[in-house]
Short mmCIF file of C-alpha atoms and ligand atoms in Angstrom, two decimals:
data_model
loop_
_atom_site.label_atom_id
_atom_site.label_comp_id
_atom_site.label_asym_id
_atom_site.label_seq_id
_atom_site.Cartn_x
_atom_site.Cartn_y
_atom_site.Cartn_z
CA MET A 1 112.07 230.13 176.18
CA THR A 2 110.61 233.29 174.98
CA THR A 3 112.22 234.59 172.05
CA ARG A 4 110.29 237.88 171.42
CA ALA A 5 108.86 240.77 173.88
CA ILE A 6 107.33 244.04 173.83
CA GLY A 7 109.36 246.91 176.16
CA ILE A 8 107.98 249.91 176.78
CA ASP A 9 110.21 252.87 178.11
CA ILE A 10 108.16 256.29 179.50
CA GLY A 11 110.49 258.99 180.30
CA GLY A 12 109.74 262.35 181.32
CA THR A 13 109.77 263.62 177.74
CA GLY A 14 108.76 260.66 175.47
CA ILE A 15 107.39 257.26 175.21
CA LYS A 16 109.18 254.78 173.32
CA GLY A 17 108.34 251.02 172.43
CA ALA A 18 109.28 248.09 169.93
CA VAL A 19 109.16 244.69 169.71
CA VAL A 20 112.46 242.82 170.91
CA ASP A 21 114.50 239.94 169.76
CA LEU A 22 115.47 238.50 173.12
CA ASP A 23 118.01 236.35 171.72
CA ALA A 24 120.17 238.64 169.98
CA GLY A 25 119.32 241.97 171.96
CA GLU A 26 117.78 243.59 168.93
CA LEU A 27 114.63 245.70 168.07
CA ILE A 28 112.64 243.70 165.32
CA THR A 29 110.44 246.09 164.84
CA ASP A 30 110.91 250.20 163.96
CA ARG A 31 111.09 252.08 167.52
CA VAL A 32 107.52 253.73 167.59
CA LYS A 33 108.07 257.27 169.94
CA VAL A 34 104.87 259.68 171.19
CA PRO A 35 105.63 262.65 173.38
CA THR A 36 104.92 262.46 177.06
CA PRO A 37 101.47 263.68 177.66
CA LYS A 38 101.63 267.04 179.20
CA GLY A 39 101.51 267.13 183.09
CA GLY A 40 102.37 263.44 183.12
CA GLU A 41 99.46 262.06 184.60
CA PRO A 42 98.40 258.85 185.19
CA GLU A 43 95.74 258.12 183.13
CA ASP A 44 96.91 259.81 180.22
CA ILE A 45 100.20 258.11 180.14
CA ILE A 46 98.46 254.79 180.67
CA ALA A 47 95.88 255.77 177.68
CA ALA A 48 98.98 256.57 175.44
CA VAL A 49 100.84 253.19 176.27
CA SER A 50 97.92 251.50 176.05
CA GLN A 51 97.39 253.00 171.96
CA MET A 52 101.15 252.51 171.63
CA VAL A 53 100.13 248.48 172.29
CA GLU A 54 97.70 248.36 170.18
CA GLY A 55 99.57 249.66 167.13
CA PHE A 56 102.02 246.89 167.81
CA GLY A 57 99.19 244.52 166.36
CA ASP A 58 98.52 241.06 166.70
CA VAL A 59 102.16 240.31 167.90
CA ALA A 60 101.03 242.67 171.26
CA SER A 61 98.59 239.96 172.20
CA GLU A 62 101.34 236.90 171.81
CA VAL A 63 104.04 238.27 173.55
CA PRO A 64 105.26 239.50 176.94
CA ILE A 65 105.21 243.29 177.71
CA GLY A 66 107.84 244.95 180.20
CA VAL A 67 107.34 248.54 181.13
CA CYS A 68 109.92 250.89 182.94
CA PHE A 69 109.08 254.23 184.15
CA PRO A 70 110.97 256.95 185.52
CA ALA A 71 110.22 256.43 189.56
CA VAL A 72 111.26 254.16 192.24
CA VAL A 73 109.24 251.10 191.46
CA LEU A 74 108.49 249.08 194.50
CA HIS A 75 106.42 245.49 194.05
CA GLY A 76 104.73 247.55 191.41
CA VAL A 77 103.85 250.62 193.12
CA THR A 78 105.50 254.01 191.94
CA MET A 79 106.83 255.48 194.87
CA SER A 80 108.59 258.50 193.43
CA ALA A 81 108.02 261.00 190.96
CA ALA A 82 110.51 263.33 190.07
CA ASN A 83 109.64 264.43 186.49
CA VAL A 84 105.97 263.10 186.23
CA SER A 85 102.74 264.00 187.92
CA LYS A 86 102.79 263.67 191.56
CA LYS A 87 99.80 261.64 191.46
CA TRP A 88 102.44 258.74 190.66
CA ILE A 89 103.56 258.50 194.19
CA GLY A 90 101.68 255.70 195.74
CA LEU A 91 99.84 254.55 193.16
CA LYS A 92 99.56 250.91 192.10
CA ALA A 93 100.85 250.96 188.62
CA GLU A 94 101.74 247.72 187.57
CA GLN A 95 98.27 246.62 188.47
CA LEU A 96 96.64 249.76 186.35
CA PHE A 97 98.55 249.11 183.20
CA GLU A 98 97.78 245.58 183.61
CA THR A 99 94.03 246.07 183.74
CA ALA A 100 94.41 248.58 181.24
CA LEU A 101 96.52 246.46 178.87
CA GLN A 102 94.29 242.98 180.13
CA ARG A 103 97.28 241.04 180.81
CA ASP A 104 100.11 240.54 183.23
CA ILE A 105 103.03 242.70 182.77
CA VAL A 106 106.33 243.43 184.26
CA PHE A 107 106.60 247.41 185.58
CA VAL A 108 110.41 248.75 186.72
CA ASN A 109 112.48 251.24 187.14
CA ASP A 110 113.41 252.65 183.44
CA ALA A 111 117.37 253.07 184.52
CA ASP A 112 117.30 249.23 186.21
CA ALA A 113 115.59 247.96 182.77
CA ALA A 114 118.32 249.82 181.17
CA GLY A 115 121.21 248.22 183.47
CA VAL A 116 119.84 244.99 182.60
CA ALA A 117 120.14 245.38 178.80
CA GLU A 118 123.55 246.26 179.24
CA VAL A 119 124.59 243.98 181.35
CA ARG A 120 122.88 241.12 178.97
CA TRP A 121 123.52 242.60 175.57
CA GLY A 122 125.62 245.61 176.28
CA ALA A 123 128.81 247.22 178.28
CA ALA A 124 128.36 245.60 181.51
CA LYS A 125 128.20 242.24 180.35
CA GLY A 126 130.80 239.75 181.77
CA ARG A 127 131.80 242.72 183.98
CA ASP A 128 132.34 241.88 187.74
CA GLY A 129 132.56 244.00 190.58
CA LEU A 130 130.35 246.97 190.85
CA VAL A 131 129.00 248.44 187.64
CA ILE A 132 126.87 252.02 187.91
CA LEU A 133 124.86 252.79 184.86
CA THR A 134 123.63 256.29 184.67
CA THR A 135 121.29 257.56 182.24
CA LEU A 136 121.61 261.34 181.46
CA GLY A 137 118.10 262.59 179.93
CA THR A 138 115.24 264.39 181.68
CA GLY A 139 116.76 263.51 185.04
CA ILE A 140 119.40 260.98 185.88
CA GLY A 141 118.55 257.38 186.37
CA SER A 142 121.20 254.84 188.06
CA ALA A 143 121.42 250.89 187.68
CA LEU A 144 123.77 249.32 190.47
CA LEU A 145 124.65 246.16 188.89
CA TRP A 146 126.67 243.73 191.43
CA ASN A 147 128.80 240.99 189.91
CA GLY A 148 125.84 241.53 187.14
CA GLN A 149 122.81 241.45 189.65
CA LEU A 150 120.92 244.59 189.46
CA VAL A 151 120.10 246.15 193.23
CA PRO A 152 116.86 247.71 192.15
CA ASN A 153 116.22 251.22 192.95
CA SER A 154 119.25 253.07 193.23
CA GLU A 155 117.93 256.81 192.75
CA LEU A 156 122.06 258.04 192.54
CA GLY A 157 120.59 261.07 190.11
CA HIS A 158 119.16 262.63 193.52
CA LEU A 159 122.73 262.54 195.26
CA GLU A 160 123.05 266.04 196.80
CA VAL A 161 126.05 267.66 195.02
CA ASP A 162 127.04 271.07 196.01
CA GLY A 163 123.78 271.73 197.80
CA HIS A 164 121.53 270.45 194.57
CA ASP A 165 119.89 267.89 193.66
CA ALA A 166 122.48 266.38 191.32
CA GLU A 167 119.94 265.55 188.11
CA LYS A 168 119.06 269.23 188.22
CA LYS A 169 122.28 270.37 187.25
CA ALA A 170 123.80 267.52 185.68
CA ALA A 171 121.03 265.97 183.32
CA TYR A 172 121.33 266.54 180.06
CA SER A 173 117.89 268.50 180.39
CA ALA A 174 120.02 271.24 182.37
CA MET A 175 122.52 271.33 179.78
CA GLU A 176 119.93 272.13 177.11
CA ARG A 177 117.88 274.36 179.35
CA GLU A 178 120.93 276.43 180.54
CA ASP A 179 122.38 276.15 176.98
CA LEU A 180 125.86 274.92 178.17
CA ASP A 181 128.46 273.99 175.82
CA TRP A 182 130.14 270.28 176.55
CA LYS A 183 133.03 271.78 178.67
CA HIS A 184 130.79 273.77 181.06
CA TRP A 185 128.34 270.50 181.26
CA ALA A 186 131.49 268.34 181.57
CA LYS A 187 132.65 270.29 184.74
CA ARG A 188 129.11 269.66 186.40
CA LEU A 189 129.54 265.62 185.17
CA GLN A 190 132.92 265.47 186.96
CA LYS A 191 131.64 266.72 190.12
CA TYR A 192 129.04 264.41 189.76
CA TYR A 193 131.06 261.15 188.97
CA ASP A 194 133.62 262.31 191.80
CA THR A 195 130.73 262.03 194.15
CA VAL A 196 129.50 258.96 193.18
CA ASP A 197 132.89 257.65 193.23
CA ALA A 198 133.68 258.58 196.41
CA LEU A 199 130.63 256.70 197.48
CA PHE A 200 130.14 254.08 195.81
CA SER A 201 133.84 253.17 194.20
CA PRO A 202 132.73 251.57 191.37
CA ASP A 203 134.75 249.18 189.01
CA LEU A 204 133.10 250.62 186.03
CA ILE A 205 130.62 253.37 184.82
CA ILE A 206 128.74 253.27 181.84
CA VAL A 207 127.08 256.51 180.74
CA GLY A 208 123.58 256.20 178.85
CA GLY A 209 120.48 257.85 177.58
CA GLY A 210 120.13 259.53 174.02
CA VAL A 211 122.99 262.20 175.22
CA SER A 212 125.42 259.02 174.94
CA LYS A 213 125.61 259.37 171.18
CA HIS A 214 127.98 262.22 171.88
CA ALA A 215 130.09 260.63 174.07
CA ASP A 216 133.22 261.51 172.45
CA ASP A 217 132.07 264.79 173.09
CA PHE A 218 132.58 265.15 176.74
CA LEU A 219 133.90 261.45 178.24
CA PRO A 220 137.36 262.91 176.72
CA LEU A 221 136.72 265.71 178.97
CA LEU A 222 136.37 264.15 182.21
CA LYS A 223 139.09 262.71 184.40
CA LEU A 224 137.73 259.79 186.90
CA ARG A 225 139.32 257.11 188.74
CA PRO A 226 136.78 254.22 187.32
CA GLU A 227 136.90 253.32 183.88
CA ILE A 228 133.87 255.15 182.10
CA VAL A 229 132.25 254.44 178.81
CA PRO A 230 129.33 254.70 177.00
CA ALA A 231 126.57 252.33 177.06
CA VAL A 232 126.50 250.36 173.64
CA HIS A 233 122.58 250.67 173.75
CA LEU A 234 122.21 254.07 173.80
CA ASN A 235 118.36 255.03 174.08
CA ASN A 236 117.01 251.77 173.13
CA ALA A 237 118.41 250.15 176.65
CA GLY A 238 115.08 250.71 178.38
CA ILE A 239 113.17 249.01 175.72
CA LEU A 240 115.52 246.06 175.79
CA GLY A 241 115.74 245.83 179.37
CA ALA A 242 112.12 245.98 180.06
CA ALA A 243 111.42 243.22 177.29
CA ALA A 244 114.24 241.17 178.95
CA LEU A 245 112.36 241.34 182.12
CA ALA A 246 109.02 240.28 180.79
CA GLY A 247 110.72 237.44 179.09
CA ASP A 248 112.38 236.08 182.45
CA LYS A 249 109.13 236.39 183.99
CA ALA A 250 106.97 234.52 181.26
CA ASP A 251 109.80 231.95 181.28
CA ALA A 252 109.47 231.38 185.08
CA ALA A 253 105.58 231.37 184.93
C1 BGC B 1 113.91 259.40 188.79
C2 BGC B 1 114.52 258.24 188.59
C3 BGC B 1 114.44 257.70 186.97
C4 BGC B 1 115.45 259.00 186.46
C5 BGC B 1 115.64 258.69 184.74
C6 BGC B 1 114.60 260.67 188.32
O1 BGC B 1 114.52 261.84 187.96
O2 BGC B 1 114.09 259.80 190.00
O3 BGC B 1 113.47 257.02 189.19
O4 BGC B 1 115.20 256.52 187.04
O5 BGC B 1 115.11 260.13 186.66
O6 BGC B 1 114.61 258.68 184.33
#
């Protein structure tokens, strides 16, 4: 059984990585963070990730690597690009990272990775039925978990709410951009999660992304039918989930 892996979480704003203890579900190095290169161009992001991996030293050649990314990822190909360069659309991203890093990796959607981490070590652990994890950050990401199994690439951040792409109004970046207070942002979240509930009837909603550390400021303002809780791993869930999937792939090989 693989006990350690590197997880790297590429976001619209920052790229974060760490070495993960796969038994404990914990970071065993400091979390390294660099800003996402301006424009989010493939070659710049790949170079930044390669540099980050090198920075982990010897351990990087000893453990598997998982990378998660803010787009639909189908069989290693990035199919969308909401908050990064449009050049990612249709790119064989997994292969490009493998060439740059000179090894096999796992490459998945960022919210899906976070969902996997929360099933294994967090708020979705042991929860049957439909769990929907949403990450509220630069965009809104989603992971659909049915009886603990991931249904990948759900993209519920792009539901249409009141004629708008939901993430443009309800992501945490919208709150920052428009200088909203918790109350006004929560009104938008209320509409968003009511739409999610109307369409999917989840048993549990998990709120992830950096802002989930302020859950006490906005979750009590929401009146929803399903239970809604913050992610246990907050902003580290992507790193943990990407590492977990890399460990699984190594064990299956
Ligand atoms: C992307 C998703 C991603 C989410 C969070 C959205 O804009 O379409 O693929 O999971 O942002 O990063």
